[in-house]
């Protein structure tokens, strides 16, 4: 469990990482969690609650991240128990399991959702960014659920020159109603990556990245 100022805008939160992911994004920095989740520390629920209780006075919520948390069958139960203890919940997801997102929203278990939308919803481009086969219908369904959820949410995209052109970024932003949804770009950082070939790639230069950020604001 970690704490973060940046994962939930405006809130200091604890982060719970859930192992395993159905994508293999070449730029992924969480690859130990993706490729070998069995090697990660497992924390029992009572231990999670005890660590959170010790931080209750200065934490504003719990961010559940991954990996892809919606793959975990225990996720709804975990969140329900955290909510019952009074914690606000943010979920990070890649949007591949809209049925889980719908269940969590329907049960009023989420206070904020950040969904990675890897690029424009074009099959070959998306599969290149995700490093795996992608059901674009599921991605669109998750986007629609969040747009109509009435809760704060953001769609975010990690951009890299090897994967995204300026036209892609413009087209990506046009997929969303910016009056309903917050959009966020993250610049690729070539530290340790899931695809080691990507460690030779670069992010966008700071001026270009600032211009792209302004384009989607
Ligand atoms: S960046 Fe891609 S591979 Fe890594 S955790 Fe997120 S969705 Fe999974």
GROMACS .gro file of N, CA, C and O in nm, residues 16-138:
model
  492
   16UNK      N    1  -0.414   0.098  -0.333
   16UNK     CA    2  -0.407  -0.048  -0.326
   16UNK      C    3  -0.384  -0.099  -0.467
   16UNK      O    4  -0.461  -0.067  -0.558
   17UNK      N    5  -0.280  -0.177  -0.488
   17UNK     CA    6  -0.250  -0.232  -0.620
   17UNK      C    7  -0.302  -0.375  -0.628
   17UNK      O    8  -0.272  -0.457  -0.542
   18UNK      N    9  -0.381  -0.401  -0.732
   18UNK     CA   10  -0.436  -0.536  -0.754
   18UNK      C   11  -0.358  -0.598  -0.871
   18UNK      O   12  -0.348  -0.538  -0.978
   19UNK      N   13  -0.305  -0.718  -0.851
   19UNK     CA   14  -0.219  -0.780  -0.951
   19UNK      C   15  -0.296  -0.839  -1.069
   19UNK      O   16  -0.415  -0.869  -1.060
   20UNK      N   17  -0.225  -0.852  -1.182
   20UNK     CA   18  -0.281  -0.914  -1.302
   20UNK      C   19  -0.340  -0.810  -1.395
   20UNK      O   20  -0.396  -0.711  -1.351
   21UNK      N   21  -0.323  -0.832  -1.525
   21UNK     CA   22  -0.381  -0.742  -1.625
   21UNK      C   23  -0.402  -0.819  -1.754
   21UNK      O   24  -0.325  -0.910  -1.786
   22UNK      N   25  -0.506  -0.782  -1.828
   22UNK     CA   26  -0.535  -0.848  -1.956
   22UNK      C   27  -0.475  -0.770  -2.074
   22UNK      O   28  -0.494  -0.810  -2.189
   23UNK      N   29  -0.405  -0.659  -2.047
   23UNK     CA   30  -0.332  -0.588  -2.152
   23UNK      C   31  -0.182  -0.609  -2.132
   23UNK      O   32  -0.138  -0.650  -2.023
   24UNK      N   33  -0.107  -0.577  -2.236
   24UNK     CA   34   0.039  -0.585  -2.230
   24UNK      C   35   0.095  -0.459  -2.296
   24UNK      O   36   0.178  -0.466  -2.388
   25UNK      N   37   0.052  -0.343  -2.246
   25UNK     CA   38   0.096  -0.216  -2.304
   25UNK      C   39   0.249  -0.210  -2.304
   25UNK      O   40   0.311  -0.229  -2.197
   26UNK      N   41   0.313  -0.185  -2.417
   26UNK     CA   42   0.460  -0.191  -2.420
   26UNK      C   43   0.527  -0.091  -2.327
   26UNK      O   44   0.638  -0.114  -2.281
   27UNK      N   45   0.458   0.020  -2.297
   27UNK     CA   46   0.516   0.126  -2.214
   27UNK      C   47   0.489   0.107  -2.066
   27UNK      O   48   0.528   0.190  -1.984
   28UNK      N   49   0.421  -0.002  -2.028
   28UNK     CA   50   0.374  -0.020  -1.889
   28UNK      C   51   0.491  -0.020  -1.790
   28UNK      O   52   0.589  -0.092  -1.807
   29UNK      N   53   0.477   0.058  -1.684
   29UNK     CA   54   0.578   0.061  -1.578
   29UNK      C   55   0.545  -0.035  -1.463
   29UNK      O   56   0.626  -0.055  -1.375
   30UNK      N   57   0.423  -0.088  -1.465
   30UNK     CA   58   0.380  -0.176  -1.355
   30UNK      C   59   0.395  -0.323  -1.394
   30UNK      O   60   0.318  -0.407  -1.348
   31UNK      N   61   0.491  -0.354  -1.478
   31UNK     CA   62   0.494  -0.489  -1.534
   31UNK      C   63   0.516  -0.601  -1.434
   31UNK      O   64   0.464  -0.711  -1.455
   32UNK      N   65   0.586  -0.579  -1.321
   32UNK     CA   66   0.592  -0.691  -1.225
   32UNK      C   67   0.451  -0.730  -1.178
   32UNK      O   68   0.420  -0.847  -1.160
   33UNK      N   69   0.367  -0.628  -1.163
   33UNK     CA   70   0.227  -0.650  -1.121
   33UNK      C   71   0.146  -0.717  -1.231
   33UNK      O   72   0.053  -0.792  -1.205
   34UNK      N   73   0.183  -0.690  -1.355
   34UNK     CA   74   0.110  -0.744  -1.471
   34UNK      C   75   0.157  -0.886  -1.502
   34UNK      O   76   0.075  -0.976  -1.523
   35UNK      N   77   0.288  -0.906  -1.503
   35UNK     CA   78   0.342  -1.033  -1.553
   35UNK      C   79   0.361  -1.137  -1.443
   35UNK      O   80   0.355  -1.256  -1.471
   36UNK      N   81   0.385  -1.093  -1.322
   36UNK     CA   82   0.411  -1.189  -1.214
   36UNK      C   83   0.344  -1.145  -1.085
   36UNK      O   84   0.410  -1.121  -0.983
   37UNK      N   85   0.210  -1.134  -1.086
   37UNK     CA   86   0.142  -1.083  -0.967
   37UNK      C   87   0.160  -1.172  -0.845
   37UNK      O   88   0.153  -1.125  -0.732
   38UNK      N   89   0.192  -1.302  -0.871
   38UNK     CA   90   0.210  -1.393  -0.757
   38UNK      C   91   0.333  -1.356  -0.675
   38UNK      O   92   0.345  -1.396  -0.560
   39UNK      N   93   0.422  -1.276  -0.735
   39UNK     CA   94   0.543  -1.235  -0.661
   39UNK      C   95   0.521  -1.110  -0.576
   39UNK      O   96   0.612  -1.068  -0.503
   40UNK      N   97   0.402  -1.051  -0.583
   40UNK     CA   98   0.378  -0.928  -0.508
   40UNK      C   99   0.332  -0.960  -0.365
   40UNK      O  100   0.277  -1.067  -0.339
   41UNK      N  101   0.353  -0.861  -0.276
   41UNK     CA  102   0.307  -0.877  -0.138
   41UNK      C  103   0.154  -0.886  -0.137
   41UNK      O  104   0.086  -0.807  -0.202
   42UNK      N  105   0.101  -0.986  -0.068
   42UNK     CA  106  -0.045  -0.997  -0.051
   42UNK      C  107  -0.081  -0.948   0.088
   42UNK      O  108  -0.019  -0.988   0.187
   43UNK      N  109  -0.180  -0.859   0.095
   43UNK     CA  110  -0.220  -0.804   0.225
   43UNK      C  111  -0.362  -0.850   0.255
   43UNK      O  112  -0.453  -0.829   0.173
   44UNK      N  113  -0.381  -0.913   0.370
   44UNK     CA  114  -0.515  -0.958   0.411
   44UNK      C  115  -0.605  -0.836   0.435
   44UNK      O  116  -0.556  -0.727   0.468
   45UNK      N  117  -0.735  -0.856   0.417
   45UNK     CA  118  -0.827  -0.744   0.430
   45UNK      C  119  -0.815  -0.676   0.567
   45UNK      O  120  -0.812  -0.553   0.576
   46UNK      N  121  -0.807  -0.755   0.674
   46UNK     CA  122  -0.800  -0.694   0.808
   46UNK      C  123  -0.673  -0.611   0.823
   46UNK      O  124  -0.675  -0.507   0.889
   47UNK      N  125  -0.565  -0.654   0.755
   47UNK     CA  126  -0.441  -0.577   0.759
   47UNK      C  127  -0.458  -0.446   0.683
   47UNK      O  128  -0.410  -0.340   0.724
   48UNK      N  129  -0.527  -0.452   0.567
   48UNK     CA  130  -0.556  -0.329   0.491
   48UNK      C  131  -0.633  -0.232   0.580
   48UNK      O  132  -0.599  -0.114   0.590
   49UNK      N  133  -0.738  -0.282   0.646
   49UNK     CA  134  -0.821  -0.195   0.728
   49UNK      C  135  -0.741  -0.136   0.844
   49UNK      O  136  -0.756  -0.018   0.878
   50UNK      N  137  -0.653  -0.216   0.899
   50UNK     CA  138  -0.574  -0.165   1.012
   50UNK      C  139  -0.475  -0.057   0.965
   50UNK      O  140  -0.459   0.047   1.029
   51UNK      N  141  -0.411  -0.080   0.847
   51UNK     CA  142  -0.317   0.022   0.796
   51UNK      C  143  -0.392   0.150   0.760
   51UNK      O  144  -0.343   0.260   0.781
   52UNK      N  145  -0.514   0.134   0.702
   52UNK     CA  146  -0.591   0.254   0.666
   52UNK      C  147  -0.636   0.329   0.792
   52UNK      O  148  -0.632   0.452   0.797
   53UNK      N  149  -0.680   0.253   0.894
   53UNK     CA  150  -0.728   0.317   1.017
   53UNK      C  151  -0.619   0.405   1.078
   53UNK      O  152  -0.646   0.514   1.129
   54UNK      N  153  -0.493   0.358   1.068
   54UNK     CA  154  -0.382   0.435   1.125
   54UNK      C  155  -0.360   0.566   1.050
   54UNK      O  156  -0.293   0.656   1.101
   55UNK      N  157  -0.415   0.576   0.928
   55UNK     CA  158  -0.395   0.697   0.846
   55UNK      C  159  -0.524   0.776   0.828
   55UNK      O  160  -0.529   0.869   0.748
   56UNK      N  161  -0.627   0.736   0.898
   56UNK     CA  162  -0.762   0.791   0.874
   56UNK      C  163  -0.767   0.943   0.885
   56UNK      O  164  -0.843   1.010   0.812
   57UNK      N  165  -0.687   1.000   0.975
   57UNK     CA  166  -0.696   1.145   0.997
   57UNK      C  167  -0.640   1.227   0.883
   57UNK      O  168  -0.671   1.345   0.871
   58UNK      N  169  -0.555   1.169   0.801
   58UNK     CA  170  -0.494   1.251   0.695
   58UNK      C  171  -0.514   1.196   0.555
   58UNK      O  172  -0.471   1.256   0.458
   59UNK      N  173  -0.585   1.084   0.541
   59UNK     CA  174  -0.617   1.034   0.407
   59UNK      C  175  -0.761   1.067   0.371
   59UNK      O  176  -0.850   1.059   0.455
   60UNK      N  177  -0.783   1.105   0.244
   60UNK     CA  178  -0.917   1.142   0.201
   60UNK      C  179  -0.987   1.028   0.128
   60UNK      O  180  -1.106   1.037   0.101
   61UNK      N  181  -0.915   0.923   0.093
   61UNK     CA  182  -0.980   0.815   0.020
   61UNK      C  183  -0.883   0.705  -0.015
   61UNK      O  184  -0.764   0.709   0.020
   62UNK      N  185  -0.934   0.605  -0.086
   62UNK     CA  186  -0.855   0.490  -0.128
   62UNK      C  187  -0.866   0.477  -0.279
   62UNK      O  188  -0.976   0.475  -0.335
   63UNK      N  189  -0.750   0.470  -0.344
   63UNK     CA  190  -0.744   0.450  -0.489
   63UNK      C  191  -0.710   0.303  -0.514
   63UNK      O  192  -0.611   0.253  -0.461
   64UNK      N  193  -0.793   0.235  -0.593
   64UNK     CA  194  -0.767   0.095  -0.624
   64UNK      C  195  -0.716   0.089  -0.768
   64UNK      O  196  -0.786   0.127  -0.862
   65UNK      N  197  -0.591   0.044  -0.780
   65UNK     CA  198  -0.522   0.051  -0.908
   65UNK      C  199  -0.464  -0.087  -0.943
   65UNK      O  200  -0.491  -0.185  -0.877
   66UNK      N  201  -0.388  -0.093  -1.049
   66UNK     CA  202  -0.333  -0.223  -1.088
   66UNK      C  203  -0.209  -0.205  -1.172
   66UNK      O  204  -0.144  -0.101  -1.165
   67UNK      N  205  -0.191  -0.304  -1.263
   67UNK     CA  206  -0.278  -0.410  -1.303
   67UNK      C  207  -0.418  -0.361  -1.346
   67UNK      O  208  -0.440  -0.244  -1.367
   68UNK      N  209  -0.508  -0.456  -1.358
   68UNK     CA  210  -0.647  -0.423  -1.390
   68UNK      C  211  -0.736  -0.477  -1.279
   68UNK      O  212  -0.766  -0.598  -1.276
   69UNK      N  213  -0.782  -0.389  -1.189
   69UNK     CA  214  -0.856  -0.436  -1.070
   69UNK      C  215  -0.986  -0.509  -1.104
   69UNK      O  216  -1.027  -0.597  -1.028
   70UNK      N  217  -1.051  -0.474  -1.215
   70UNK     CA  218  -1.183  -0.535  -1.242
   70UNK      C  219  -1.173  -0.683  -1.278
   70UNK      O  220  -1.275  -0.752  -1.286
   71UNK      N  221  -1.051  -0.734  -1.299
   71UNK     CA  222  -1.034  -0.878  -1.324
   71UNK      C  223  -1.045  -0.959  -1.195
   71UNK      O  224  -1.063  -1.081  -1.199
   72UNK      N  225  -1.035  -0.890  -1.081
   72UNK     CA  226  -1.035  -0.961  -0.953
   72UNK      C  227  -1.178  -0.987  -0.908
   72UNK      O  228  -1.255  -0.893  -0.885
   73UNK      N  229  -1.217  -1.116  -0.891
   73UNK     CA  230  -1.354  -1.146  -0.850
   73UNK      C  231  -1.392  -1.084  -0.716
   73UNK      O  232  -1.508  -1.058  -0.688
   74UNK      N  233  -1.293  -1.061  -0.630
   74UNK     CA  234  -1.322  -1.007  -0.497
   74UNK      C  235  -1.336  -0.856  -0.492
   74UNK      O  236  -1.362  -0.799  -0.385
   75UNK      N  237  -1.320  -0.788  -0.608
   75UNK     CA  238  -1.319  -0.641  -0.606
   75UNK      C  239  -1.447  -0.580  -0.550
   75UNK      O  240  -1.439  -0.493  -0.461
   76UNK      N  241  -1.568  -0.622  -0.597
   76UNK     CA  242  -1.688  -0.557  -0.544
   76UNK      C  243  -1.701  -0.574  -0.392
   76UNK      O  244  -1.739  -0.480  -0.321
   77UNK      N  245  -1.664  -0.692  -0.342
   77UNK     CA  246  -1.673  -0.715  -0.197
   77UNK      C  247  -1.573  -0.627  -0.123
   77UNK      O  248  -1.604  -0.568  -0.020
   78UNK      N  249  -1.451  -0.618  -0.176
   78UNK     CA  250  -1.349  -0.534  -0.113
   78UNK      C  251  -1.397  -0.389  -0.105
   78UNK      O  252  -1.390  -0.324   0.000
   79UNK      N  253  -1.446  -0.338  -0.218
   79UNK     CA  254  -1.489  -0.197  -0.219
   79UNK      C  255  -1.608  -0.176  -0.127
   79UNK      O  256  -1.616  -0.076  -0.055
   80UNK      N  257  -1.703  -0.273  -0.128
   80UNK     CA  258  -1.820  -0.258  -0.041
   80UNK      C  259  -1.778  -0.249   0.105
   80UNK      O  260  -1.832  -0.169   0.183
   81UNK      N  261  -1.679  -0.329   0.143
   81UNK     CA  262  -1.634  -0.325   0.283
   81UNK      C  263  -1.562  -0.195   0.314
   81UNK      O  264  -1.579  -0.137   0.422
   82UNK      N  265  -1.483  -0.146   0.218
   82UNK     CA  266  -1.416  -0.017   0.240
   82UNK      C  267  -1.519   0.095   0.251
   82UNK      O  268  -1.508   0.183   0.337
   83UNK      N  269  -1.620   0.092   0.163
   83UNK     CA  270  -1.724   0.196   0.168
   83UNK      C  271  -1.798   0.189   0.302
   83UNK      O  272  -1.832   0.293   0.360
   84UNK      N  273  -1.825   0.067   0.348
   84UNK     CA  274  -1.896   0.052   0.476
   84UNK      C  275  -1.816   0.113   0.592
   84UNK      O  276  -1.872   0.156   0.692
   85UNK      N  277  -1.684   0.120   0.576
   85UNK     CA  278  -1.598   0.181   0.678
   85UNK      C  279  -1.585   0.331   0.656
   85UNK      O  280  -1.508   0.398   0.724
   86UNK      N  281  -1.655   0.383   0.554
   86UNK     CA  282  -1.657   0.528   0.533
   86UNK      C  283  -1.555   0.582   0.437
   86UNK      O  284  -1.539   0.705   0.424
   87UNK      N  285  -1.484   0.493   0.365
   87UNK     CA  286  -1.381   0.541   0.273
   87UNK      C  287  -1.439   0.580   0.138
   87UNK      O  288  -1.524   0.509   0.083
   88UNK      N  289  -1.395   0.693   0.084
   88UNK     CA  290  -1.425   0.729  -0.054
   88UNK      C  291  -1.334   0.646  -0.144
   88UNK      O  292  -1.218   0.620  -0.110
   89UNK      N  293  -1.386   0.604  -0.260
   89UNK     CA  294  -1.313   0.511  -0.346
   89UNK      C  295  -1.293   0.568  -0.485
   89UNK      O  296  -1.387   0.614  -0.551
   90UNK      N  297  -1.168   0.561  -0.530
   90UNK     CA  298  -1.136   0.589  -0.672
   90UNK      C  299  -1.090   0.457  -0.734
   90UNK      O  300  -1.011   0.383  -0.676
   91UNK      N  301  -1.141   0.430  -0.854
   91UNK     CA  302  -1.100   0.310  -0.928
   91UNK      C  303  -1.023   0.350  -1.053
   91UNK      O  304  -1.066   0.438  -1.128
   92UNK      N  305  -0.908   0.286  -1.074
   92UNK     CA  306  -0.835   0.296  -1.201
   92UNK      C  307  -0.867   0.173  -1.284
   92UNK      O  308  -0.857   0.060  -1.233
   93UNK      N  309  -0.902   0.191  -1.410
   93UNK     CA  310  -0.937   0.075  -1.493
   93UNK      C  311  -0.897   0.099  -1.638
   93UNK      O  312  -0.887   0.213  -1.682
   94UNK      N  313  -0.878  -0.013  -1.710
   94UNK     CA  314  -0.855  -0.001  -1.854
   94UNK      C  315  -0.986  -0.015  -1.933
   94UNK      O  316  -0.984  -0.015  -2.056
   95UNK      N  317  -1.097  -0.032  -1.864
   95UNK     CA  318  -1.228  -0.029  -1.929
   95UNK      C  319  -1.268  -0.155  -2.002
   95UNK      O  320  -1.368  -0.156  -2.074
   96UNK      N  321  -1.194  -0.264  -1.982
   96UNK     CA  322  -1.224  -0.388  -2.057
   96UNK      C  323  -1.336  -0.470  -1.992
   96UNK      O  324  -1.382  -0.567  -2.052
   97UNK      N  325  -1.376  -0.434  -1.868
   97UNK     CA  326  -1.481  -0.511  -1.799
   97UNK      C  327  -1.597  -0.418  -1.764
   97UNK      O  328  -1.621  -0.387  -1.646
   98UNK      N  329  -1.673  -0.372  -1.864
   98UNK     CA  330  -1.781  -0.276  -1.834
   98UNK      C  331  -1.887  -0.333  -1.740
   98UNK      O  332  -1.949  -0.258  -1.665
   99UNK      N  333  -1.905  -0.466  -1.742
   99UNK     CA  334  -2.005  -0.524  -1.653
   99UNK      C  335  -1.968  -0.503  -1.507
   99UNK      O  336  -2.055  -0.483  -1.422
  100UNK      N  337  -1.838  -0.504  -1.478
  100UNK     CA  338  -1.794  -0.480  -1.339
  100UNK      C  339  -1.810  -0.331  -1.304
  100UNK      O  340  -1.859  -0.295  -1.197
  101UNK      N  341  -1.771  -0.245  -1.399
  101UNK     CA  342  -1.788  -0.101  -1.376
  101UNK      C  343  -1.935  -0.069  -1.353
  101UNK      O  344  -1.972   0.006  -1.261
  102UNK      N  345  -2.023  -0.131  -1.434
  102UNK     CA  346  -2.168  -0.106  -1.420
  102UNK      C  347  -2.218  -0.152  -1.283
  102UNK      O  348  -2.297  -0.082  -1.218
  103UNK      N  349  -2.171  -0.269  -1.239
  103UNK     CA  350  -2.213  -0.320  -1.108
  103UNK      C  351  -2.169  -0.226  -0.996
  103UNK      O  352  -2.248  -0.192  -0.906
  104UNK      N  353  -2.045  -0.180  -1.003
  104UNK     CA  354  -1.993  -0.092  -0.897
  104UNK      C  355  -2.065   0.042  -0.897
  104UNK      O  356  -2.098   0.097  -0.791
  105UNK      N  357  -2.092   0.095  -1.017
  105UNK     CA  358  -2.166   0.221  -1.025
  105UNK      C  359  -2.309   0.203  -0.975
  105UNK      O  360  -2.361   0.285  -0.900
  106UNK      N  361  -2.371   0.091  -1.017
  106UNK     CA  362  -2.510   0.064  -0.978
  106UNK      C  363  -2.526   0.051  -0.827
  106UNK      O  364  -2.630   0.086  -0.771
  107UNK      N  365  -2.422   0.000  -0.761
  107UNK     CA  366  -2.427  -0.018  -0.616
  107UNK      C  367  -2.372   0.104  -0.541
  107UNK      O  368  -2.351   0.099  -0.420
  108UNK      N  369  -2.350   0.213  -0.615
  108UNK     CA  370  -2.299   0.339  -0.555
  108UNK      C  371  -2.170   0.317  -0.476
  108UNK      O  372  -2.154   0.370  -0.365
  109UNK      N  373  -2.081   0.240  -0.532
  109UNK     CA  374  -1.957   0.206  -0.460
  109UNK      C  375  -1.837   0.291  -0.505
  109UNK      O  376  -1.728   0.274  -0.451
  110UNK      N  377  -1.857   0.376  -0.606
  110UNK     CA  378  -1.743   0.452  -0.658
  110UNK      C  379  -1.767   0.602  -0.643
  110UNK      O  380  -1.877   0.651  -0.662
  111UNK      N  381  -1.657   0.674  -0.611
  111UNK     CA  382  -1.664   0.820  -0.600
  111UNK      C  383  -1.588   0.888  -0.712
  111UNK      O  384  -1.607   1.008  -0.736
  112UNK      N  385  -1.498   0.816  -0.777
  112UNK     CA  386  -1.418   0.871  -0.886
  112UNK      C  387  -1.364   0.754  -0.966
  112UNK      O  388  -1.330   0.650  -0.910
  113UNK      N  389  -1.357   0.769  -1.098
  113UNK     CA  390  -1.299   0.665  -1.183
  113UNK      C  391  -1.202   0.731  -1.281
  113UNK      O  392  -1.234   0.835  -1.340
  114UNK      N  393  -1.085   0.673  -1.296
  114UNK     CA  394  -0.992   0.713  -1.402
  114UNK      C  395  -0.979   0.594  -1.497
  114UNK      O  396  -0.942   0.484  -1.455
  115UNK      N  397  -1.016   0.616  -1.621
  115UNK     CA  398  -1.008   0.508  -1.720
  115UNK      C  399  -0.902   0.541  -1.824
  115UNK      O  400  -0.903   0.649  -1.883
  116UNK      N  401  -0.812   0.446  -1.845
  116UNK     CA  402  -0.714   0.460  -1.954
  116UNK      C  403  -0.783   0.431  -2.086
  116UNK      O  404  -0.839   0.322  -2.104
  117UNK      N  405  -0.779   0.527  -2.175
  117UNK     CA  406  -0.825   0.504  -2.313
  117UNK      C  407  -0.701   0.523  -2.398
  117UNK      O  408  -0.651   0.634  -2.414
  118UNK      N  409  -0.648   0.412  -2.446
  118UNK     CA  410  -0.508   0.408  -2.491
  118UNK      C  411  -0.480   0.488  -2.617
  118UNK      O  412  -0.368   0.530  -2.640
  119UNK      N  413  -0.583   0.503  -2.700
  119UNK     CA  414  -0.567   0.583  -2.823
  119UNK      C  415  -0.707   0.598  -2.882
  119UNK      O  416  -0.807   0.574  -2.813
  120UNK      N  417  -0.716   0.641  -3.008
  120UNK     CA  418  -0.846   0.644  -3.075
  120UNK      C  419  -0.900   0.500  -3.083
  120UNK      O  420  -0.823   0.404  -3.087
  121UNK      N  421  -1.033   0.489  -3.090
  121UNK     CA  422  -1.092   0.354  -3.093
  121UNK      C  423  -1.089   0.298  -3.236
  121UNK      O  424  -1.190   0.286  -3.304
  122UNK      N  425  -0.968   0.268  -3.280
  122UNK     CA  426  -0.942   0.206  -3.410
  122UNK      C  427  -0.864   0.078  -3.380
  122UNK      O  428  -0.762   0.083  -3.309
  123UNK      N  429  -0.916  -0.035  -3.432
  123UNK     CA  430  -0.868  -0.166  -3.385
  123UNK      C  431  -0.716  -0.181  -3.386
  123UNK      O  432  -0.655  -0.215  -3.284
  124UNK      N  433  -0.653  -0.157  -3.502
  124UNK     CA  434  -0.509  -0.186  -3.508
  124UNK      C  435  -0.429  -0.090  -3.420
  124UNK      O  436  -0.333  -0.130  -3.354
  125UNK      N  437  -0.471   0.036  -3.416
  125UNK     CA  438  -0.398   0.132  -3.332
  125UNK      C  439  -0.413   0.095  -3.184
  125UNK      O  440  -0.317   0.099  -3.107
  126UNK      N  441  -0.536   0.057  -3.145
  126UNK     CA  442  -0.559   0.027  -3.003
  126UNK      C  443  -0.481  -0.098  -2.962
  126UNK      O  444  -0.420  -0.103  -2.855
  127UNK      N  445  -0.481  -0.199  -3.049
  127UNK     CA  446  -0.413  -0.323  -3.014
  127UNK      C  447  -0.262  -0.304  -3.007
  127UNK      O  448  -0.194  -0.369  -2.927
  128UNK      N  449  -0.211  -0.212  -3.085
  128UNK     CA  450  -0.068  -0.181  -3.077
  128UNK      C  451  -0.035  -0.118  -2.941
  128UNK      O  452   0.064  -0.150  -2.878
  129UNK      N  453  -0.121  -0.027  -2.898
  129UNK     CA  454  -0.097   0.040  -2.769
  129UNK      C  455  -0.119  -0.055  -2.652
  129UNK      O  456  -0.051  -0.044  -2.549
  130UNK      N  457  -0.218  -0.145  -2.665
  130UNK     CA  458  -0.250  -0.236  -2.553
  130UNK      C  459  -0.163  -0.361  -2.554
  130UNK      O  460  -0.159  -0.435  -2.456
  131UNK      N  461  -0.096  -0.388  -2.667
  131UNK     CA  462  -0.011  -0.507  -2.676
  131UNK      C  463  -0.089  -0.636  -2.671
  131UNK      O  464  -0.034  -0.742  -2.638
  132UNK      N  465  -0.218  -0.631  -2.703
  132UNK     CA  466  -0.302  -0.751  -2.700
  132UNK      C  467  -0.428  -0.727  -2.780
  132UNK      O  468  -0.455  -0.613  -2.822
  133UNK      N  469  -0.506  -0.834  -2.802
  133UNK     CA  470  -0.637  -0.819  -2.866
  133UNK      C  471  -0.727  -0.733  -2.777
  133UNK      O  472  -0.716  -0.738  -2.654
  134UNK      N  473  -0.812  -0.653  -2.840
  134UNK     CA  474  -0.898  -0.561  -2.763
  134UNK      C  475  -1.041  -0.569  -2.816
  134UNK      O  476  -1.063  -0.569  -2.938
  135UNK      N  477  -1.137  -0.574  -2.724
  135UNK     CA  478  -1.278  -0.565  -2.758
  135UNK      C  479  -1.316  -0.417  -2.750
  135UNK      O  480  -1.343  -0.365  -2.640
  136UNK      N  481  -1.317  -0.350  -2.864
  136UNK     CA  482  -1.345  -0.205  -2.862
  136UNK      C  483  -1.487  -0.176  -2.816
  136UNK      O  484  -1.515  -0.068  -2.762
  137UNK      N  485  -1.579  -0.270  -2.838
  137UNK     CA  486  -1.715  -0.253  -2.790
  137UNK      C  487  -1.718  -0.240  -2.638
  137UNK      O  488  -1.793  -0.158  -2.582
  138UNK      N  489  -1.636  -0.320  -2.570
  138UNK     CA  490  -1.629  -0.313  -2.424
  138UNK      C  491  -1.572  -0.178  -2.379
  138UNK      O  492  -1.619  -0.117  -2.283
   0.00000   0.00000   0.00000
